[in-house]
Each structure stands twice: as C-alpha cells, then as structure tokens.
C-alpha cells in the first residue's frame, strides 16, 4: 500500500526533473522518467483530494507563471482521477523553481494516505530531538571509536 512518503518522493521527482530540464539537461531519458512518474501518479494515486491545496499553490504563484491562468483553469476543471493527476503534475512542474519541499510535504498531507512506519519513526525522533531527549550518539550505530 502507498504511503505519504511515496507520493512525496514521486512529486519531488517531478519537481527535480523539471528543474533539470530548465537547467538545460533536457534529454530523451529525462522525458522517459517524467512519463513513468506521471503514469505512476495517475495510476497509483488519486490526486483529487490535492486539488484544493494545489489551487492555493497555483494562485499564490500564478503571477510568476507563463501559463498560470490556463493551469488554474485546468486544475479547477480536474474532477476525474486522471485529469487531477495531470493537473497536479502540471502545477508541480510549473512552480518547480518557487515550490519548497515543505509545500510539497504539506500538499501530500491532503492526500488521505497513511503515514508509513519509517515516517512515524522519523517524526518521533525529530520530536525527541526537539525536546532534547535524543542526541546524535543515540542514533549512531555501536561502533568502537579507534
């Protein structure tokens, strides 16, 4: 079963591919990877619950985008699973430069997907670290110092 971290990785991958393409690294291989990621998004995830948050992101960045108004209209018309996945990919790619990882993480929170075990452990460790209950030495393997 898919978890939030899986969707976050997929959306982050789309963002990184777009940044690479904009940097002049466009290639047939990157295009193939993009196709794989967008196919996985539409096949394995229902992006419909993301639409309200994507709309907020798009509206926030619309003035910086060349096709901002068109993307926003497509997003508002996205009702089916496939069209919402396509709109999601389009917004992520269009806002790739401005979009922060924290915004992607927040977006994934709207997916309704469960939090994976590894994500729960990470959250507990971050919370313990913030309280001062966890130190670097607590997470390092037991390796003798020589």
mmCIF file of the C-alpha atoms, coordinates in Angstrom:
data_MODEL
# 
_entry.id   MODEL 
# 
loop_
_atom_site.group_PDB 
_atom_site.id 
_atom_site.type_symbol 
_atom_site.label_atom_id 
_atom_site.label_alt_id 
_atom_site.label_comp_id 
_atom_site.label_asym_id 
_atom_site.label_entity_id 
_atom_site.label_seq_id 
_atom_site.pdbx_PDB_ins_code 
_atom_site.Cartn_x 
_atom_site.Cartn_y 
_atom_site.Cartn_z 
_atom_site.occupancy 
_atom_site.B_iso_or_equiv 
_atom_site.pdbx_formal_charge 
_atom_site.auth_seq_id 
_atom_site.auth_comp_id 
_atom_site.auth_asym_id 
_atom_site.auth_atom_id 
_atom_site.pdbx_PDB_model_num 
ATOM 1   C CA . UNK A 1 1   ? 0.000   0.000  0.000   1.00 0.00 ? 1   UNK A CA 1 
ATOM 2   C CA . UNK A 1 2   ? 1.178   3.508  -0.788  1.00 0.00 ? 2   UNK A CA 1 
ATOM 3   C CA . UNK A 1 3   ? 2.121   5.941  1.952   1.00 0.00 ? 3   UNK A CA 1 
ATOM 4   C CA . UNK A 1 4   ? 2.528   9.694  2.091   1.00 0.00 ? 4   UNK A CA 1 
ATOM 5   C CA . UNK A 1 5   ? 6.302   9.375  1.739   1.00 0.00 ? 5   UNK A CA 1 
ATOM 6   C CA . UNK A 1 6   ? 5.868   7.512  -1.551  1.00 0.00 ? 6   UNK A CA 1 
ATOM 7   C CA . UNK A 1 7   ? 3.724   10.283 -3.005  1.00 0.00 ? 7   UNK A CA 1 
ATOM 8   C CA . UNK A 1 8   ? 6.115   12.921 -1.681  1.00 0.00 ? 8   UNK A CA 1 
ATOM 9   C CA . UNK A 1 9   ? 9.019   11.151 -3.400  1.00 0.00 ? 9   UNK A CA 1 
ATOM 10  C CA . UNK A 1 10  ? 7.097   10.989 -6.668  1.00 0.00 ? 10  UNK A CA 1 
ATOM 11  C CA . UNK A 1 11  ? 6.139   14.683 -6.605  1.00 0.00 ? 11  UNK A CA 1 
ATOM 12  C CA . UNK A 1 12  ? 9.672   15.656 -5.580  1.00 0.00 ? 12  UNK A CA 1 
ATOM 13  C CA . UNK A 1 13  ? 10.965  13.620 -8.513  1.00 0.00 ? 13  UNK A CA 1 
ATOM 14  C CA . UNK A 1 14  ? 8.713   15.538 -10.916 1.00 0.00 ? 14  UNK A CA 1 
ATOM 15  C CA . UNK A 1 15  ? 9.962   18.816 -9.444  1.00 0.00 ? 15  UNK A CA 1 
ATOM 16  C CA . UNK A 1 16  ? 13.639  17.830 -9.741  1.00 0.00 ? 16  UNK A CA 1 
ATOM 17  C CA . UNK A 1 17  ? 13.174  16.626 -13.324 1.00 0.00 ? 17  UNK A CA 1 
ATOM 18  C CA . UNK A 1 18  ? 11.617  19.959 -14.239 1.00 0.00 ? 18  UNK A CA 1 
ATOM 19  C CA . UNK A 1 19  ? 14.478  21.864 -12.584 1.00 0.00 ? 19  UNK A CA 1 
ATOM 20  C CA . UNK A 1 20  ? 16.987  19.735 -14.502 1.00 0.00 ? 20  UNK A CA 1 
ATOM 21  C CA . UNK A 1 21  ? 15.149  20.345 -17.767 1.00 0.00 ? 21  UNK A CA 1 
ATOM 22  C CA . UNK A 1 22  ? 15.094  24.105 -17.153 1.00 0.00 ? 22  UNK A CA 1 
ATOM 23  C CA . UNK A 1 23  ? 18.831  23.983 -16.457 1.00 0.00 ? 23  UNK A CA 1 
ATOM 24  C CA . UNK A 1 24  ? 19.427  22.680 -19.950 1.00 0.00 ? 24  UNK A CA 1 
ATOM 25  C CA . UNK A 1 25  ? 19.727  18.999 -19.094 1.00 0.00 ? 25  UNK A CA 1 
ATOM 26  C CA . UNK A 1 26  ? 16.729  18.031 -21.197 1.00 0.00 ? 26  UNK A CA 1 
ATOM 27  C CA . UNK A 1 27  ? 17.120  14.632 -22.776 1.00 0.00 ? 27  UNK A CA 1 
ATOM 28  C CA . UNK A 1 28  ? 15.101  11.726 -24.022 1.00 0.00 ? 28  UNK A CA 1 
ATOM 29  C CA . UNK A 1 29  ? 15.943  9.792  -20.843 1.00 0.00 ? 29  UNK A CA 1 
ATOM 30  C CA . UNK A 1 30  ? 14.582  12.565 -18.600 1.00 0.00 ? 30  UNK A CA 1 
ATOM 31  C CA . UNK A 1 31  ? 11.465  12.656 -20.730 1.00 0.00 ? 31  UNK A CA 1 
ATOM 32  C CA . UNK A 1 32  ? 11.049  8.894  -20.244 1.00 0.00 ? 32  UNK A CA 1 
ATOM 33  C CA . UNK A 1 33  ? 11.431  9.239  -16.474 1.00 0.00 ? 33  UNK A CA 1 
ATOM 34  C CA . UNK A 1 34  ? 8.832   12.031 -16.476 1.00 0.00 ? 34  UNK A CA 1 
ATOM 35  C CA . UNK A 1 35  ? 6.421   9.777  -18.374 1.00 0.00 ? 35  UNK A CA 1 
ATOM 36  C CA . UNK A 1 36  ? 6.978   6.989  -15.842 1.00 0.00 ? 36  UNK A CA 1 
ATOM 37  C CA . UNK A 1 37  ? 6.366   9.342  -12.911 1.00 0.00 ? 37  UNK A CA 1 
ATOM 38  C CA . UNK A 1 38  ? 3.230   10.920 -14.380 1.00 0.00 ? 38  UNK A CA 1 
ATOM 39  C CA . UNK A 1 39  ? 1.891   7.468  -15.287 1.00 0.00 ? 39  UNK A CA 1 
ATOM 40  C CA . UNK A 1 40  ? 2.519   6.253  -11.739 1.00 0.00 ? 40  UNK A CA 1 
ATOM 41  C CA . UNK A 1 41  ? 0.800   9.352  -10.362 1.00 0.00 ? 41  UNK A CA 1 
ATOM 42  C CA . UNK A 1 42  ? -2.348  8.804  -12.430 1.00 0.00 ? 42  UNK A CA 1 
ATOM 43  C CA . UNK A 1 43  ? -2.379  5.009  -11.992 1.00 0.00 ? 43  UNK A CA 1 
ATOM 44  C CA . UNK A 1 44  ? -1.432  4.612  -8.322  1.00 0.00 ? 44  UNK A CA 1 
ATOM 45  C CA . UNK A 1 45  ? -2.755  7.753  -6.629  1.00 0.00 ? 45  UNK A CA 1 
ATOM 46  C CA . UNK A 1 46  ? -5.970  9.691  -6.525  1.00 0.00 ? 46  UNK A CA 1 
ATOM 47  C CA . UNK A 1 47  ? -4.836  13.307 -6.756  1.00 0.00 ? 47  UNK A CA 1 
ATOM 48  C CA . UNK A 1 48  ? -8.391  14.640 -6.426  1.00 0.00 ? 48  UNK A CA 1 
ATOM 49  C CA . UNK A 1 49  ? -8.003  15.414 -2.675  1.00 0.00 ? 49  UNK A CA 1 
ATOM 50  C CA . UNK A 1 50  ? -4.937  17.524 -3.552  1.00 0.00 ? 50  UNK A CA 1 
ATOM 51  C CA . UNK A 1 51  ? -6.864  19.888 -5.828  1.00 0.00 ? 51  UNK A CA 1 
ATOM 52  C CA . UNK A 1 52  ? -7.886  22.482 -3.179  1.00 0.00 ? 52  UNK A CA 1 
ATOM 53  C CA . UNK A 1 53  ? -4.296  22.805 -1.887  1.00 0.00 ? 53  UNK A CA 1 
ATOM 54  C CA . UNK A 1 54  ? -2.915  22.787 -5.445  1.00 0.00 ? 54  UNK A CA 1 
ATOM 55  C CA . UNK A 1 55  ? -5.329  25.595 -6.252  1.00 0.00 ? 55  UNK A CA 1 
ATOM 56  C CA . UNK A 1 56  ? -3.936  27.600 -3.330  1.00 0.00 ? 56  UNK A CA 1 
ATOM 57  C CA . UNK A 1 57  ? -0.368  26.944 -4.518  1.00 0.00 ? 57  UNK A CA 1 
ATOM 58  C CA . UNK A 1 58  ? -1.246  27.845 -8.108  1.00 0.00 ? 58  UNK A CA 1 
ATOM 59  C CA . UNK A 1 59  ? -2.994  31.052 -7.059  1.00 0.00 ? 59  UNK A CA 1 
ATOM 60  C CA . UNK A 1 60  ? -0.002  32.006 -4.950  1.00 0.00 ? 60  UNK A CA 1 
ATOM 61  C CA . UNK A 1 61  ? 2.392   31.507 -7.861  1.00 0.00 ? 61  UNK A CA 1 
ATOM 62  C CA . UNK A 1 62  ? 0.090   32.344 -10.813 1.00 0.00 ? 62  UNK A CA 1 
ATOM 63  C CA . UNK A 1 63  ? 1.581   35.770 -11.460 1.00 0.00 ? 63  UNK A CA 1 
ATOM 64  C CA . UNK A 1 64  ? 5.050   34.198 -11.883 1.00 0.00 ? 64  UNK A CA 1 
ATOM 65  C CA . UNK A 1 65  ? 3.888   31.585 -14.368 1.00 0.00 ? 65  UNK A CA 1 
ATOM 66  C CA . UNK A 1 66  ? 3.704   31.967 -18.123 1.00 0.00 ? 66  UNK A CA 1 
ATOM 67  C CA . UNK A 1 67  ? 0.638   29.731 -18.410 1.00 0.00 ? 67  UNK A CA 1 
ATOM 68  C CA . UNK A 1 68  ? -0.636  30.414 -14.896 1.00 0.00 ? 68  UNK A CA 1 
ATOM 69  C CA . UNK A 1 69  ? -4.244  31.197 -15.722 1.00 0.00 ? 69  UNK A CA 1 
ATOM 70  C CA . UNK A 1 70  ? -4.537  28.199 -18.044 1.00 0.00 ? 70  UNK A CA 1 
ATOM 71  C CA . UNK A 1 71  ? -3.078  25.895 -15.392 1.00 0.00 ? 71  UNK A CA 1 
ATOM 72  C CA . UNK A 1 72  ? -5.505  27.257 -12.831 1.00 0.00 ? 72  UNK A CA 1 
ATOM 73  C CA . UNK A 1 73  ? -8.479  26.657 -15.152 1.00 0.00 ? 73  UNK A CA 1 
ATOM 74  C CA . UNK A 1 74  ? -7.303  23.088 -15.847 1.00 0.00 ? 74  UNK A CA 1 
ATOM 75  C CA . UNK A 1 75  ? -6.935  22.495 -12.136 1.00 0.00 ? 75  UNK A CA 1 
ATOM 76  C CA . UNK A 1 76  ? -10.418 23.798 -11.390 1.00 0.00 ? 76  UNK A CA 1 
ATOM 77  C CA . UNK A 1 77  ? -11.835 21.536 -14.107 1.00 0.00 ? 77  UNK A CA 1 
ATOM 78  C CA . UNK A 1 78  ? -9.975  18.479 -12.774 1.00 0.00 ? 78  UNK A CA 1 
ATOM 79  C CA . UNK A 1 79  ? -12.618 16.181 -11.363 1.00 0.00 ? 79  UNK A CA 1 
ATOM 80  C CA . UNK A 1 80  ? -11.583 12.762 -12.593 1.00 0.00 ? 80  UNK A CA 1 
ATOM 81  C CA . UNK A 1 81  ? -8.615  10.862 -11.176 1.00 0.00 ? 81  UNK A CA 1 
ATOM 82  C CA . UNK A 1 82  ? -6.638  11.143 -14.436 1.00 0.00 ? 82  UNK A CA 1 
ATOM 83  C CA . UNK A 1 83  ? -7.293  14.816 -15.013 1.00 0.00 ? 83  UNK A CA 1 
ATOM 84  C CA . UNK A 1 84  ? -6.417  15.667 -11.395 1.00 0.00 ? 84  UNK A CA 1 
ATOM 85  C CA . UNK A 1 85  ? -3.145  13.734 -11.753 1.00 0.00 ? 85  UNK A CA 1 
ATOM 86  C CA . UNK A 1 86  ? -2.315  15.591 -14.972 1.00 0.00 ? 86  UNK A CA 1 
ATOM 87  C CA . UNK A 1 87  ? -3.175  18.921 -13.353 1.00 0.00 ? 87  UNK A CA 1 
ATOM 88  C CA . UNK A 1 88  ? -1.072  18.012 -10.310 1.00 0.00 ? 88  UNK A CA 1 
ATOM 89  C CA . UNK A 1 89  ? 1.948   17.227 -12.489 1.00 0.00 ? 89  UNK A CA 1 
ATOM 90  C CA . UNK A 1 90  ? 1.448   20.451 -14.459 1.00 0.00 ? 90  UNK A CA 1 
ATOM 91  C CA . UNK A 1 91  ? 1.311   22.617 -11.306 1.00 0.00 ? 91  UNK A CA 1 
ATOM 92  C CA . UNK A 1 92  ? 4.334   20.901 -9.728  1.00 0.00 ? 92  UNK A CA 1 
ATOM 93  C CA . UNK A 1 93  ? 6.335   21.401 -12.912 1.00 0.00 ? 93  UNK A CA 1 
ATOM 94  C CA . UNK A 1 94  ? 5.180   24.971 -13.462 1.00 0.00 ? 94  UNK A CA 1 
ATOM 95  C CA . UNK A 1 95  ? 6.046   26.009 -9.911  1.00 0.00 ? 95  UNK A CA 1 
ATOM 96  C CA . UNK A 1 96  ? 9.179   23.843 -9.610  1.00 0.00 ? 96  UNK A CA 1 
ATOM 97  C CA . UNK A 1 97  ? 11.544  26.761 -9.104  1.00 0.00 ? 97  UNK A CA 1 
ATOM 98  C CA . UNK A 1 98  ? 9.451   28.523 -6.464  1.00 0.00 ? 98  UNK A CA 1 
ATOM 99  C CA . UNK A 1 99  ? 7.929   25.475 -4.776  1.00 0.00 ? 99  UNK A CA 1 
ATOM 100 C CA . UNK A 1 100 ? 9.568   24.499 -1.497  1.00 0.00 ? 100 UNK A CA 1 
ATOM 101 C CA . UNK A 1 101 ? 9.871   20.942 -0.177  1.00 0.00 ? 101 UNK A CA 1 
ATOM 102 C CA . UNK A 1 102 ? 7.793   21.952 2.844   1.00 0.00 ? 102 UNK A CA 1 
ATOM 103 C CA . UNK A 1 103 ? 4.954   22.945 0.490   1.00 0.00 ? 103 UNK A CA 1 
ATOM 104 C CA . UNK A 1 104 ? 5.130   19.536 -1.194  1.00 0.00 ? 104 UNK A CA 1 
ATOM 105 C CA . UNK A 1 105 ? 5.076   17.829 2.203   1.00 0.00 ? 105 UNK A CA 1 
ATOM 106 C CA . UNK A 1 106 ? 2.036   19.892 3.199   1.00 0.00 ? 106 UNK A CA 1 
ATOM 107 C CA . UNK A 1 107 ? 0.345   19.054 -0.109  1.00 0.00 ? 107 UNK A CA 1 
ATOM 108 C CA . UNK A 1 108 ? 0.874   15.330 0.433   1.00 0.00 ? 108 UNK A CA 1 
ATOM 109 C CA . UNK A 1 109 ? -0.803  15.682 3.819   1.00 0.00 ? 109 UNK A CA 1 
ATOM 110 C CA . UNK A 1 110 ? -4.071  16.346 1.982   1.00 0.00 ? 110 UNK A CA 1 
ATOM 111 C CA . UNK A 1 111 ? -3.848  13.037 0.103   1.00 0.00 ? 111 UNK A CA 1 
ATOM 112 C CA . UNK A 1 112 ? -5.515  10.977 2.794   1.00 0.00 ? 112 UNK A CA 1 
ATOM 113 C CA . UNK A 1 113 ? -2.726  8.413  2.532   1.00 0.00 ? 113 UNK A CA 1 
ATOM 114 C CA . UNK A 1 114 ? -1.472  6.781  5.717   1.00 0.00 ? 114 UNK A CA 1 
ATOM 115 C CA . UNK A 1 115 ? 1.852   7.747  7.247   1.00 0.00 ? 115 UNK A CA 1 
ATOM 116 C CA . UNK A 1 116 ? 4.410   4.974  6.756   1.00 0.00 ? 116 UNK A CA 1 
ATOM 117 C CA . UNK A 1 117 ? 6.197   3.295  9.673   1.00 0.00 ? 117 UNK A CA 1 
ATOM 118 C CA . UNK A 1 118 ? 9.511   4.892  8.743   1.00 0.00 ? 118 UNK A CA 1 
ATOM 119 C CA . UNK A 1 119 ? 7.869   8.311  8.635   1.00 0.00 ? 119 UNK A CA 1 
ATOM 120 C CA . UNK A 1 120 ? 6.388   7.779  12.106  1.00 0.00 ? 120 UNK A CA 1 
ATOM 121 C CA . UNK A 1 121 ? 9.821   6.860  13.460  1.00 0.00 ? 121 UNK A CA 1 
ATOM 122 C CA . UNK A 1 122 ? 11.341  9.952  11.810  1.00 0.00 ? 122 UNK A CA 1 
ATOM 123 C CA . UNK A 1 123 ? 8.638   12.152 13.331  1.00 0.00 ? 123 UNK A CA 1 
ATOM 124 C CA . UNK A 1 124 ? 9.167   10.636 16.792  1.00 0.00 ? 124 UNK A CA 1 
ATOM 125 C CA . UNK A 1 125 ? 12.944  11.124 16.516  1.00 0.00 ? 125 UNK A CA 1 
ATOM 126 C CA . UNK A 1 126 ? 12.527  14.745 15.403  1.00 0.00 ? 126 UNK A CA 1 
ATOM 127 C CA . UNK A 1 127 ? 10.169  15.374 18.295  1.00 0.00 ? 127 UNK A CA 1 
ATOM 128 C CA . UNK A 1 128 ? 12.577  13.785 20.783  1.00 0.00 ? 128 UNK A CA 1 
ATOM 129 C CA . UNK A 1 129 ? 15.485  15.774 19.316  1.00 0.00 ? 129 UNK A CA 1 
ATOM 130 C CA . UNK A 1 130 ? 13.488  18.997 19.659  1.00 0.00 ? 130 UNK A CA 1 
ATOM 131 C CA . UNK A 1 131 ? 12.792  18.211 23.315  1.00 0.00 ? 131 UNK A CA 1 
ATOM 132 C CA . UNK A 1 132 ? 16.482  17.428 23.868  1.00 0.00 ? 132 UNK A CA 1 
ATOM 133 C CA . UNK A 1 133 ? 15.742  13.779 24.622  1.00 0.00 ? 133 UNK A CA 1 
ATOM 134 C CA . UNK A 1 134 ? 17.657  12.447 21.632  1.00 0.00 ? 134 UNK A CA 1 
ATOM 135 C CA . UNK A 1 135 ? 21.260  13.110 20.810  1.00 0.00 ? 135 UNK A CA 1 
ATOM 136 C CA . UNK A 1 136 ? 23.403  12.254 17.810  1.00 0.00 ? 136 UNK A CA 1 
ATOM 137 C CA . UNK A 1 137 ? 25.077  9.497  19.826  1.00 0.00 ? 137 UNK A CA 1 
ATOM 138 C CA . UNK A 1 138 ? 21.682  7.844  20.333  1.00 0.00 ? 138 UNK A CA 1 
ATOM 139 C CA . UNK A 1 139 ? 21.203  7.376  16.605  1.00 0.00 ? 139 UNK A CA 1 
ATOM 140 C CA . UNK A 1 140 ? 24.741  6.289  15.712  1.00 0.00 ? 140 UNK A CA 1 
ATOM 141 C CA . UNK A 1 141 ? 25.497  2.554  15.491  1.00 0.00 ? 141 UNK A CA 1 
ATOM 142 C CA . UNK A 1 142 ? 27.516  0.967  18.274  1.00 0.00 ? 142 UNK A CA 1 
ATOM 143 C CA . UNK A 1 143 ? 30.914  1.225  16.661  1.00 0.00 ? 143 UNK A CA 1 
ATOM 144 C CA . UNK A 1 144 ? 34.001  1.460  18.837  1.00 0.00 ? 144 UNK A CA 1 
ATOM 145 C CA . UNK A 1 145 ? 35.967  4.664  18.392  1.00 0.00 ? 145 UNK A CA 1 
ATOM 146 C CA . UNK A 1 146 ? 39.560  3.898  17.488  1.00 0.00 ? 146 UNK A CA 1 
# 
